[in-house]
CSV table of C-alpha atoms and ligand atoms in Angstrom, one decimal:
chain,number,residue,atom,x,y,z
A,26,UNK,CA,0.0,0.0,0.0
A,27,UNK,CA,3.0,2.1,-0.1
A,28,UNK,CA,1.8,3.3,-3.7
A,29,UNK,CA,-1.1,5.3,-2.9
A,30,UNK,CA,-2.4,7.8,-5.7
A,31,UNK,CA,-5.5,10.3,-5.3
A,32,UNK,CA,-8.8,9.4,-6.9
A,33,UNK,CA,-9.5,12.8,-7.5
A,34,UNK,CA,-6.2,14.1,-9.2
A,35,UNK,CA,-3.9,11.2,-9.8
A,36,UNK,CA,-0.8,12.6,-7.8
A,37,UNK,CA,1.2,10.0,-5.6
A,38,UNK,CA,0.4,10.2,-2.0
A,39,UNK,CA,2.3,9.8,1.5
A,40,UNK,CA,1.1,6.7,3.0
A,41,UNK,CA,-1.4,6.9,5.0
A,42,UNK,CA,-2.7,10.4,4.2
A,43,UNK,CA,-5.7,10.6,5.3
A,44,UNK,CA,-6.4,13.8,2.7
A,45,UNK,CA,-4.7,14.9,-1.0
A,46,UNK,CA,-1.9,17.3,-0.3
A,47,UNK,CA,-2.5,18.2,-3.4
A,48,UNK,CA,-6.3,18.3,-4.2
A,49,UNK,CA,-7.8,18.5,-0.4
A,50,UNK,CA,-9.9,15.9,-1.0
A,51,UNK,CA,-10.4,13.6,1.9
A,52,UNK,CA,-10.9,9.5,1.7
A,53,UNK,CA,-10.8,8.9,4.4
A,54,UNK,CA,-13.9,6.8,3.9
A,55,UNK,CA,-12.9,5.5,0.9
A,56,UNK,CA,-10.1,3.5,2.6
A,57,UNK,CA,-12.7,2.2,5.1
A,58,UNK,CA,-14.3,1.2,2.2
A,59,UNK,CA,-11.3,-0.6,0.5
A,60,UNK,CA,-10.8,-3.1,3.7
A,61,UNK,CA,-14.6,-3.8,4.3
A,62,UNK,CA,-15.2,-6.6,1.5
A,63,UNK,CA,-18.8,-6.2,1.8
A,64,UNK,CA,-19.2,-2.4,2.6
A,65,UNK,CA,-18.4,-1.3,-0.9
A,66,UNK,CA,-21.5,1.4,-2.2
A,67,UNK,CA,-21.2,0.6,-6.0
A,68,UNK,CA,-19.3,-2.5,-7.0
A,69,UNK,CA,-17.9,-1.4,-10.1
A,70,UNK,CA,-15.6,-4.6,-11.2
A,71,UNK,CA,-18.6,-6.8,-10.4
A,72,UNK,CA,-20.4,-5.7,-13.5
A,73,UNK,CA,-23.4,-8.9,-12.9
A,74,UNK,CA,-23.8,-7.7,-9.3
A,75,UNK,CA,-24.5,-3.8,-10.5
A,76,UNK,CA,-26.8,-4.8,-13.3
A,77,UNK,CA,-28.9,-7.2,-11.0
A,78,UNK,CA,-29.1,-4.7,-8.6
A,79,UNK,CA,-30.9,-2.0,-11.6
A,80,UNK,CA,-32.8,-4.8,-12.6
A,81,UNK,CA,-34.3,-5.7,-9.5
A,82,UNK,CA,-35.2,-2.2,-9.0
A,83,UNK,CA,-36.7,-1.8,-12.0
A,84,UNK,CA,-38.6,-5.0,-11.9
A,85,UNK,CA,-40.9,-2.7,-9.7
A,86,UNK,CA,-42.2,-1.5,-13.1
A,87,UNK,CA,-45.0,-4.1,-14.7
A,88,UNK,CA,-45.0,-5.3,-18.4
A,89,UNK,CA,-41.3,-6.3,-18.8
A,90,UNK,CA,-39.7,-9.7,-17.2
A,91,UNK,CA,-36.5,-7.7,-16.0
A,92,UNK,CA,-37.0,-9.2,-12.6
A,93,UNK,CA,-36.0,-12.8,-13.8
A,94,UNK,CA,-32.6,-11.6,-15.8
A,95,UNK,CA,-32.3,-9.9,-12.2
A,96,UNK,CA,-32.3,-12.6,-10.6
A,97,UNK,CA,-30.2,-14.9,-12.9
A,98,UNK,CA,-27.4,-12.4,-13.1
A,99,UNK,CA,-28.2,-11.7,-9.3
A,100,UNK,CA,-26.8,-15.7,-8.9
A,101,UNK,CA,-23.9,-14.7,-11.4
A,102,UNK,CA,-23.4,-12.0,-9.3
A,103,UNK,CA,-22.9,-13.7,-6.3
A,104,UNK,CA,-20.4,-16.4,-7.9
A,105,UNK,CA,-18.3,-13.5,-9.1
A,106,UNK,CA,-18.3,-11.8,-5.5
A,107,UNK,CA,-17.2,-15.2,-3.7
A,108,UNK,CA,-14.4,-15.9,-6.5
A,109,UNK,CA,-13.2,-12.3,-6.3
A,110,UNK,CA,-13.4,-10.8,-2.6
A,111,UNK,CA,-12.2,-7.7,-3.5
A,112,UNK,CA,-14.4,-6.8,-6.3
A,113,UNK,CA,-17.9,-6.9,-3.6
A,114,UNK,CA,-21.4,-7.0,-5.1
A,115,UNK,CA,-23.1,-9.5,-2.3
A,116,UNK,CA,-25.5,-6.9,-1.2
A,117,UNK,CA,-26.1,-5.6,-4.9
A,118,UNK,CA,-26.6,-9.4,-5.9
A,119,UNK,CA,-29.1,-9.9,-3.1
A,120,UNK,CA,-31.2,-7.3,-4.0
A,121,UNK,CA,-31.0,-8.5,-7.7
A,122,UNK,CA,-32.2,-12.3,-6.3
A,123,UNK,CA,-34.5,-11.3,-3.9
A,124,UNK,CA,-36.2,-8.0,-5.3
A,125,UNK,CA,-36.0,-9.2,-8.8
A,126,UNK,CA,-37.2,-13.0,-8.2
A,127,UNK,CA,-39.8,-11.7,-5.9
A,128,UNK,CA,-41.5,-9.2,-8.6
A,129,UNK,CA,-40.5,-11.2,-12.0
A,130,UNK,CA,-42.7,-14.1,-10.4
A,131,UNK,CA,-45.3,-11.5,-9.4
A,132,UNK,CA,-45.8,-10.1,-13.0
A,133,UNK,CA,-44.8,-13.8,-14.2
A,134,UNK,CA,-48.5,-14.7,-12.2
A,135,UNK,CA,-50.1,-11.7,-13.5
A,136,UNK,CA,-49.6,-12.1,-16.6
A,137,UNK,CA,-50.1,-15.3,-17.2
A,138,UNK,CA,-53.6,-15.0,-14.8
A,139,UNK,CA,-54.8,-11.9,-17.4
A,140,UNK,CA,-53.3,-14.2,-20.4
A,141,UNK,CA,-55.8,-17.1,-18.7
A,142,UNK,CA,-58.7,-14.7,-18.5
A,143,UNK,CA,-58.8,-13.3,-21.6
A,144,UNK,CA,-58.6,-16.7,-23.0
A,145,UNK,CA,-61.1,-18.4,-21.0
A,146,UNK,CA,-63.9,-14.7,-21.6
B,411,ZN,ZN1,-5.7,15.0,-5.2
């Protein structure tokens, strides 16, 4: 860790600085988020984990089966997190499984329920 470079402008830093000597900017909080495996607020090299995370949001939103490619890469997701500690995603992943699964089967039923009673009308 003795090569250390700001996220904000790129210069090296002393280790440990808590701030950019050259910048200001402060991460503080972005080391804290570098040892915490599962703390990470956007896993950005666990591209699965992010987009089952957008999909089970917007899986919310009726008329589109995004909820089961959720949940899918929300599995891939997971893999990826426990093969590569360091690039997170659990929680993202989770959200993608559970949110995504939950609401893909709900408009899954729907649809196939409206799909049954217009057939049977
Ligand atoms: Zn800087």
């Amino acid at each position: 860790m003795s090569d250390a470079y700001c996220p904000g402008c790129g210069k090296p830093l002393p280790p440990g600085a808590a701030y950019c000597v050259h910048c200001g900017r402060s991460f503080r909080d972005q080391a804290a988020d570098d040892r915490d495996a599962t703390g990470g607020i956007i896993p950005y090299k666990n591209s699965s984990a992010l987009i089952a995370y957008y999909c089970g949001v917007f899986a919310v939103i009726p008329c589109f089966p995004i909820g089961l490619a959720g949940l899918v890469l929300g599995i891939k997701g997971l893999r990826h997190a426990k093969e590569h500690p360091a690039s997170k995603g659990q929680v993202h992943s989770w959200i993608g499984i559970v949110v995504g699964g939950l609401f893909g089967l709900v408009w899954l039923v729907v649809t196939g329920m409206m799909a049954f009673a217009m057939l049977s009308s």
